[in-house]
Amino acid sequence: MTGKERREQLIEIGRALFAERGYDGTAVEEIAAQAGVSKPVVYEHFGGKEGLYAVVVDREMTKLLQLVTEGMPSGAHYRQMLEGAALALLQYIEESTDGFRILVRDSHAASGTGTFASLISDIATHVEHLLGEAFDEHDYDGKLAPMYAQMLVGMVAMTGQWWLEVRKPKREEVAAHVVNLAWNGLSHLEPRPRLGPSGS
């Protein structure tokens, strides 16, 4: 196994263990044993458990932010952007369950982005720029974009955390209800919400 292949193997093993047991519940010895190597090999690649954990979290954040970015194309209508963001997060949860478990767990301070609050904040900062552009195009106050970004991302992220465990209904239906609440508000809920053509 090449050094690069070994590094990837250790990342995958670490990712699975961190998702199952959390940072504190995972030991370098376990990671090494599952990889069939000695502890010094883990230290050689990552400097320790903290370094491995930071790499895992960084990869998951990058993957999630990429999905959200692709789901919210610049210039799209507000509702399409919201649908895209909700579907992107739910898709990530469905396809990268271990990764989401790691990101939402109140994790060790070894990673500055390991807690759920900082995850929401990082995504909201990204969404804020997209909303800001849309606000400017439609003569809304762009200074309010950060607040709206926090509200929308927080609503979607908390729903996603709940859906992580229940997995019902299907992600498209969950996204449609999130969009229904965000778009119509409690006073104008649609009785049977559906996503627009781009989200179906």
PDB file of C-alpha atoms in Angstrom:
ATOM      1  CA  MET A   1       0.000   0.000   0.000  1.00  0.00           C
ATOM      2  CA  THR A   2       1.400   3.402  -0.960  1.00  0.00           C
ATOM      3  CA  GLY A   3       1.637   6.221   1.567  1.00  0.00           C
ATOM      4  CA  LYS A   4      -1.298   7.975  -0.103  1.00  0.00           C
ATOM      5  CA  GLU A   5      -3.429   4.818  -0.045  1.00  0.00           C
ATOM      6  CA  ARG A   6      -2.554   4.227   3.604  1.00  0.00           C
ATOM      7  CA  ARG A   7      -3.534   7.815   4.456  1.00  0.00           C
ATOM      8  CA  GLU A   8      -6.923   7.367   2.744  1.00  0.00           C
ATOM      9  CA  GLN A   9      -7.458   4.067   4.556  1.00  0.00           C
ATOM     10  CA  LEU A  10      -6.778   5.705   7.920  1.00  0.00           C
ATOM     11  CA  ILE A  11      -9.137   8.574   7.095  1.00  0.00           C
ATOM     12  CA  GLU A  12     -11.966   6.159   6.234  1.00  0.00           C
ATOM     13  CA  ILE A  13     -11.413   4.083   9.364  1.00  0.00           C
ATOM     14  CA  GLY A  14     -11.206   7.199  11.529  1.00  0.00           C
ATOM     15  CA  ARG A  15     -14.355   8.624   9.934  1.00  0.00           C
ATOM     16  CA  ALA A  16     -16.360   5.483  10.731  1.00  0.00           C
ATOM     17  CA  LEU A  17     -15.102   5.316  14.325  1.00  0.00           C
ATOM     18  CA  PHE A  18     -15.623   9.041  15.007  1.00  0.00           C
ATOM     19  CA  ALA A  19     -19.185   8.751  13.671  1.00  0.00           C
ATOM     20  CA  GLU A  20     -19.942   5.740  15.848  1.00  0.00           C
ATOM     21  CA  ARG A  21     -18.161   6.695  19.072  1.00  0.00           C
ATOM     22  CA  GLY A  22     -17.327  10.376  18.866  1.00  0.00           C
ATOM     23  CA  TYR A  23     -13.912  11.951  19.224  1.00  0.00           C
ATOM     24  CA  ASP A  24     -13.388  11.108  22.882  1.00  0.00           C
ATOM     25  CA  GLY A  25     -14.618   7.534  22.453  1.00  0.00           C
ATOM     26  CA  THR A  26     -12.135   6.774  19.667  1.00  0.00           C
ATOM     27  CA  ALA A  27      -8.542   5.721  20.368  1.00  0.00           C
ATOM     28  CA  VAL A  28      -5.513   5.799  18.088  1.00  0.00           C
ATOM     29  CA  GLU A  29      -4.956   2.155  19.026  1.00  0.00           C
ATOM     30  CA  GLU A  30      -8.326   1.191  17.506  1.00  0.00           C
ATOM     31  CA  ILE A  31      -7.663   3.125  14.327  1.00  0.00           C
ATOM     32  CA  ALA A  32      -4.247   1.499  13.957  1.00  0.00           C
ATOM     33  CA  ALA A  33      -5.568  -1.980  14.750  1.00  0.00           C
ATOM     34  CA  GLN A  34      -8.357  -1.764  12.176  1.00  0.00           C
ATOM     35  CA  ALA A  35      -5.848  -0.587   9.566  1.00  0.00           C
ATOM     36  CA  GLY A  36      -3.442  -3.357  10.496  1.00  0.00           C
ATOM     37  CA  VAL A  37      -0.628  -0.927  11.308  1.00  0.00           C
ATOM     38  CA  SER A  38       1.189   0.263  14.409  1.00  0.00           C
ATOM     39  CA  LYS A  39       0.283   3.471  16.272  1.00  0.00           C
ATOM     40  CA  PRO A  40       3.364   5.334  14.975  1.00  0.00           C
ATOM     41  CA  VAL A  41       1.996   5.039  11.419  1.00  0.00           C
ATOM     42  CA  VAL A  42      -1.090   7.048  12.431  1.00  0.00           C
ATOM     43  CA  TYR A  43       1.146   9.649  14.093  1.00  0.00           C
ATOM     44  CA  GLU A  44       3.394   9.770  11.037  1.00  0.00           C
ATOM     45  CA  HIS A  45       0.461  10.657   8.759  1.00  0.00           C
ATOM     46  CA  PHE A  46      -1.563  12.948  11.028  1.00  0.00           C
ATOM     47  CA  GLY A  47       0.487  13.813  14.108  1.00  0.00           C
ATOM     48  CA  GLY A  48      -2.162  12.115  16.264  1.00  0.00           C
ATOM     49  CA  LYS A  49      -5.903  11.699  16.680  1.00  0.00           C
ATOM     50  CA  GLU A  50      -6.477  15.475  16.591  1.00  0.00           C
ATOM     51  CA  GLY A  51      -4.870  15.777  13.157  1.00  0.00           C
ATOM     52  CA  LEU A  52      -6.862  12.881  11.730  1.00  0.00           C
ATOM     53  CA  TYR A  53     -10.092  14.266  13.154  1.00  0.00           C
ATOM     54  CA  ALA A  54      -9.398  17.714  11.684  1.00  0.00           C
ATOM     55  CA  VAL A  55      -8.884  16.182   8.219  1.00  0.00           C
ATOM     56  CA  VAL A  56     -12.145  14.201   8.486  1.00  0.00           C
ATOM     57  CA  VAL A  57     -14.151  17.267   9.572  1.00  0.00           C
ATOM     58  CA  ASP A  58     -12.597  19.465   6.890  1.00  0.00           C
ATOM     59  CA  ARG A  59     -13.471  16.947   4.166  1.00  0.00           C
ATOM     60  CA  GLU A  60     -17.060  16.653   5.365  1.00  0.00           C
ATOM     61  CA  MET A  61     -17.520  20.421   5.542  1.00  0.00           C
ATOM     62  CA  THR A  62     -16.099  20.801   2.037  1.00  0.00           C
ATOM     63  CA  LYS A  63     -18.428  18.120   0.676  1.00  0.00           C
ATOM     64  CA  LEU A  64     -21.488  19.640   2.338  1.00  0.00           C
ATOM     65  CA  LEU A  65     -20.670  23.200   1.271  1.00  0.00           C
ATOM     66  CA  GLN A  66     -20.150  22.027  -2.308  1.00  0.00           C
ATOM     67  CA  LEU A  67     -23.570  20.351  -2.361  1.00  0.00           C
ATOM     68  CA  VAL A  68     -25.235  23.472  -0.930  1.00  0.00           C
ATOM     69  CA  THR A  69     -23.447  25.708  -3.450  1.00  0.00           C
ATOM     70  CA  GLU A  70     -24.532  23.522  -6.352  1.00  0.00           C
ATOM     71  CA  GLY A  71     -28.079  23.444  -4.996  1.00  0.00           C
ATOM     72  CA  MET A  72     -28.318  27.247  -4.820  1.00  0.00           C
ATOM     73  CA  PRO A  73     -27.233  28.535  -8.231  1.00  0.00           C
ATOM     74  CA  SER A  74     -26.611  32.260  -8.441  1.00  0.00           C
ATOM     75  CA  GLY A  75     -29.470  34.116 -10.091  1.00  0.00           C
ATOM     76  CA  ALA A  76     -32.081  31.487  -9.205  1.00  0.00           C
ATOM     77  CA  HIS A  77     -35.422  32.515  -7.748  1.00  0.00           C
ATOM     78  CA  TYR A  78     -35.561  32.610  -3.915  1.00  0.00           C
ATOM     79  CA  ARG A  79     -37.811  29.595  -3.687  1.00  0.00           C
ATOM     80  CA  GLN A  80     -35.550  27.566  -6.001  1.00  0.00           C
ATOM     81  CA  MET A  81     -32.548  28.513  -3.866  1.00  0.00           C
ATOM     82  CA  LEU A  82     -34.335  27.425  -0.705  1.00  0.00           C
ATOM     83  CA  GLU A  83     -35.463  24.168  -2.290  1.00  0.00           C
ATOM     84  CA  GLY A  84     -31.931  23.528  -3.506  1.00  0.00           C
ATOM     85  CA  ALA A  85     -30.392  24.162  -0.088  1.00  0.00           C
ATOM     86  CA  ALA A  86     -32.898  21.945   1.727  1.00  0.00           C
ATOM     87  CA  LEU A  87     -32.472  19.103  -0.762  1.00  0.00           C
ATOM     88  CA  ALA A  88     -28.673  19.435  -0.685  1.00  0.00           C
ATOM     89  CA  LEU A  89     -28.508  19.086   3.082  1.00  0.00           C
ATOM     90  CA  LEU A  90     -30.913  16.142   3.129  1.00  0.00           C
ATOM     91  CA  GLN A  91     -28.994  14.489   0.285  1.00  0.00           C
ATOM     92  CA  TYR A  92     -25.782  14.882   2.251  1.00  0.00           C
ATOM     93  CA  ILE A  93     -27.396  13.341   5.350  1.00  0.00           C
ATOM     94  CA  GLU A  94     -28.714  10.427   3.295  1.00  0.00           C
ATOM     95  CA  GLU A  95     -25.491   9.762   1.385  1.00  0.00           C
ATOM     96  CA  SER A  96     -22.940  10.723   4.060  1.00  0.00           C
ATOM     97  CA  THR A  97     -24.638   9.708   7.293  1.00  0.00           C
ATOM     98  CA  ASP A  98     -21.351   9.117   9.121  1.00  0.00           C
ATOM     99  CA  GLY A  99     -20.069  12.502   8.033  1.00  0.00           C
ATOM    100  CA  PHE A 100     -23.163  14.301   9.279  1.00  0.00           C
ATOM    101  CA  ARG A 101     -23.037  12.451  12.603  1.00  0.00           C
ATOM    102  CA  ILE A 102     -19.484  13.726  13.051  1.00  0.00           C
ATOM    103  CA  LEU A 103     -20.408  17.301  12.133  1.00  0.00           C
ATOM    104  CA  VAL A 104     -23.454  17.562  14.400  1.00  0.00           C
ATOM    105  CA  ARG A 105     -21.862  15.915  17.414  1.00  0.00           C
ATOM    106  CA  ASP A 106     -20.568  18.328  20.050  1.00  0.00           C
ATOM    107  CA  SER A 107     -17.046  17.341  19.346  1.00  0.00           C
ATOM    108  CA  HIS A 108     -13.601  17.857  20.727  1.00  0.00           C
ATOM    109  CA  ALA A 109     -11.951  21.249  20.495  1.00  0.00           C
ATOM    110  CA  ALA A 110      -9.302  19.680  18.254  1.00  0.00           C
ATOM    111  CA  SER A 111     -11.335  20.952  15.332  1.00  0.00           C
ATOM    112  CA  GLY A 112     -12.567  24.527  15.208  1.00  0.00           C
ATOM    113  CA  THR A 113     -15.485  23.505  13.014  1.00  0.00           C
ATOM    114  CA  GLY A 114     -16.567  20.336  14.786  1.00  0.00           C
ATOM    115  CA  THR A 115     -19.660  21.572  16.578  1.00  0.00           C
ATOM    116  CA  PHE A 116     -23.140  21.816  15.140  1.00  0.00           C
ATOM    117  CA  ALA A 117     -23.305  25.545  15.889  1.00  0.00           C
ATOM    118  CA  SER A 118     -20.162  26.263  13.902  1.00  0.00           C
ATOM    119  CA  LEU A 119     -21.409  24.032  11.075  1.00  0.00           C
ATOM    120  CA  ILE A 120     -24.555  26.132  10.818  1.00  0.00           C
ATOM    121  CA  SER A 121     -22.504  29.305  10.996  1.00  0.00           C
ATOM    122  CA  ASP A 122     -20.137  28.211   8.217  1.00  0.00           C
ATOM    123  CA  ILE A 123     -22.974  27.270   5.886  1.00  0.00           C
ATOM    124  CA  ALA A 124     -24.927  30.414   6.741  1.00  0.00           C
ATOM    125  CA  THR A 125     -21.904  32.567   5.873  1.00  0.00           C
ATOM    126  CA  HIS A 126     -21.793  30.898   2.476  1.00  0.00           C
ATOM    127  CA  VAL A 127     -25.552  31.221   1.930  1.00  0.00           C
ATOM    128  CA  GLU A 128     -25.386  34.848   3.036  1.00  0.00           C
ATOM    129  CA  HIS A 129     -23.375  35.794  -0.056  1.00  0.00           C
ATOM    130  CA  LEU A 130     -25.864  34.093  -2.366  1.00  0.00           C
ATOM    131  CA  LEU A 131     -28.805  35.736  -0.609  1.00  0.00           C
ATOM    132  CA  GLY A 132     -27.014  39.087  -0.645  1.00  0.00           C
ATOM    133  CA  GLU A 133     -26.719  38.960  -4.432  1.00  0.00           C
ATOM    134  CA  ALA A 134     -30.389  38.035  -4.767  1.00  0.00           C
ATOM    135  CA  PHE A 135     -31.436  40.770  -2.333  1.00  0.00           C
ATOM    136  CA  ASP A 136     -29.505  43.388  -4.301  1.00  0.00           C
ATOM    137  CA  GLU A 137     -31.075  42.270  -7.575  1.00  0.00           C
ATOM    138  CA  HIS A 138     -34.568  42.658  -6.122  1.00  0.00           C
ATOM    139  CA  ASP A 139     -34.040  45.909  -4.220  1.00  0.00           C
ATOM    140  CA  TYR A 140     -34.178  44.314  -0.748  1.00  0.00           C
ATOM    141  CA  ASP A 141     -31.834  45.510   1.954  1.00  0.00           C
ATOM    142  CA  GLY A 142     -28.658  43.456   1.480  1.00  0.00           C
ATOM    143  CA  LYS A 143     -27.628  44.155   5.074  1.00  0.00           C
ATOM    144  CA  LEU A 144     -30.387  41.794   6.201  1.00  0.00           C
ATOM    145  CA  ALA A 145     -28.964  38.836   4.219  1.00  0.00           C
ATOM    146  CA  PRO A 146     -26.843  37.528   7.156  1.00  0.00           C
ATOM    147  CA  MET A 147     -29.892  37.369   9.433  1.00  0.00           C
ATOM    148  CA  TYR A 148     -32.033  35.607   6.821  1.00  0.00           C
ATOM    149  CA  ALA A 149     -29.190  33.187   6.074  1.00  0.00           C
ATOM    150  CA  GLN A 150     -28.955  32.227   9.760  1.00  0.00           C
ATOM    151  CA  MET A 151     -32.717  31.700   9.992  1.00  0.00           C
ATOM    152  CA  LEU A 152     -33.006  29.591   6.850  1.00  0.00           C
ATOM    153  CA  VAL A 153     -29.916  27.463   7.443  1.00  0.00           C
ATOM    154  CA  GLY A 154     -30.820  26.965  11.102  1.00  0.00           C
ATOM    155  CA  MET A 155     -34.294  25.753  10.204  1.00  0.00           C
ATOM    156  CA  VAL A 156     -33.022  23.354   7.541  1.00  0.00           C
ATOM    157  CA  ALA A 157     -30.111  22.098   9.660  1.00  0.00           C
ATOM    158  CA  MET A 158     -32.203  21.380  12.755  1.00  0.00           C
ATOM    159  CA  THR A 159     -34.770  19.578  10.628  1.00  0.00           C
ATOM    160  CA  GLY A 160     -31.935  17.608   9.074  1.00  0.00           C
ATOM    161  CA  GLN A 161     -30.635  16.589  12.480  1.00  0.00           C
ATOM    162  CA  TRP A 162     -34.083  15.275  13.410  1.00  0.00           C
ATOM    163  CA  TRP A 163     -34.461  13.507  10.037  1.00  0.00           C
ATOM    164  CA  LEU A 164     -31.055  11.841  10.483  1.00  0.00           C
ATOM    165  CA  GLU A 165     -32.659   9.491  13.011  1.00  0.00           C
ATOM    166  CA  VAL A 166     -36.232   9.067  11.726  1.00  0.00           C
ATOM    167  CA  ARG A 167     -35.661   9.005   7.923  1.00  0.00           C
ATOM    168  CA  LYS A 168     -39.364   9.478   7.259  1.00  0.00           C
ATOM    169  CA  PRO A 169     -40.860  10.870   5.156  1.00  0.00           C
ATOM    170  CA  LYS A 170     -38.610  10.826   2.049  1.00  0.00           C
ATOM    171  CA  ARG A 171     -36.137  13.666   1.657  1.00  0.00           C
ATOM    172  CA  GLU A 172     -38.093  15.391  -1.139  1.00  0.00           C
ATOM    173  CA  GLU A 173     -41.192  15.495   1.049  1.00  0.00           C
ATOM    174  CA  VAL A 174     -39.242  16.833   4.028  1.00  0.00           C
ATOM    175  CA  ALA A 175     -37.663  19.494   1.805  1.00  0.00           C
ATOM    176  CA  ALA A 176     -41.091  20.459   0.447  1.00  0.00           C
ATOM    177  CA  HIS A 177     -42.412  21.013   3.972  1.00  0.00           C
ATOM    178  CA  VAL A 178     -39.347  23.039   4.992  1.00  0.00           C
ATOM    179  CA  VAL A 179     -39.804  25.222   1.918  1.00  0.00           C
ATOM    180  CA  ASN A 180     -43.526  25.454   2.621  1.00  0.00           C
ATOM    181  CA  LEU A 181     -42.897  26.876   6.079  1.00  0.00           C
ATOM    182  CA  ALA A 182     -40.077  29.188   5.019  1.00  0.00           C
ATOM    183  CA  TRP A 183     -41.808  30.396   1.874  1.00  0.00           C
ATOM    184  CA  ASN A 184     -45.422  30.660   2.983  1.00  0.00           C
ATOM    185  CA  GLY A 185     -45.088  31.170   6.717  1.00  0.00           C
ATOM    186  CA  LEU A 186     -47.376  29.601   9.290  1.00  0.00           C
ATOM    187  CA  SER A 187     -50.316  31.762   8.250  1.00  0.00           C
ATOM    188  CA  HIS A 188     -50.238  30.620   4.593  1.00  0.00           C
ATOM    189  CA  LEU A 189     -49.187  26.964   4.682  1.00  0.00           C
ATOM    190  CA  GLU A 190     -50.118  24.934   1.620  1.00  0.00           C
ATOM    191  CA  PRO A 191     -52.120  21.824   2.597  1.00  0.00           C
ATOM    192  CA  ARG A 192     -50.080  19.507   0.332  1.00  0.00           C
ATOM    193  CA  PRO A 193     -46.728  21.132  -0.426  1.00  0.00           C
ATOM    194  CA  ARG A 194     -44.570  20.010  -3.334  1.00  0.00           C
ATOM    195  CA  LEU A 195     -41.230  21.109  -4.629  1.00  0.00           C
ATOM    196  CA  GLY A 196     -41.071  23.009  -7.894  1.00  0.00           C
ATOM    197  CA  PRO A 197     -39.940  21.300 -11.126  1.00  0.00           C
ATOM    198  CA  SER A 198     -36.242  21.803 -10.319  1.00  0.00           C
ATOM    199  CA  GLY A 199     -36.582  19.967  -6.999  1.00  0.00           C
ATOM    200  CA  SER A 200     -38.607  17.005  -8.140  1.00  0.00           C
TER     201      SER A 200
END
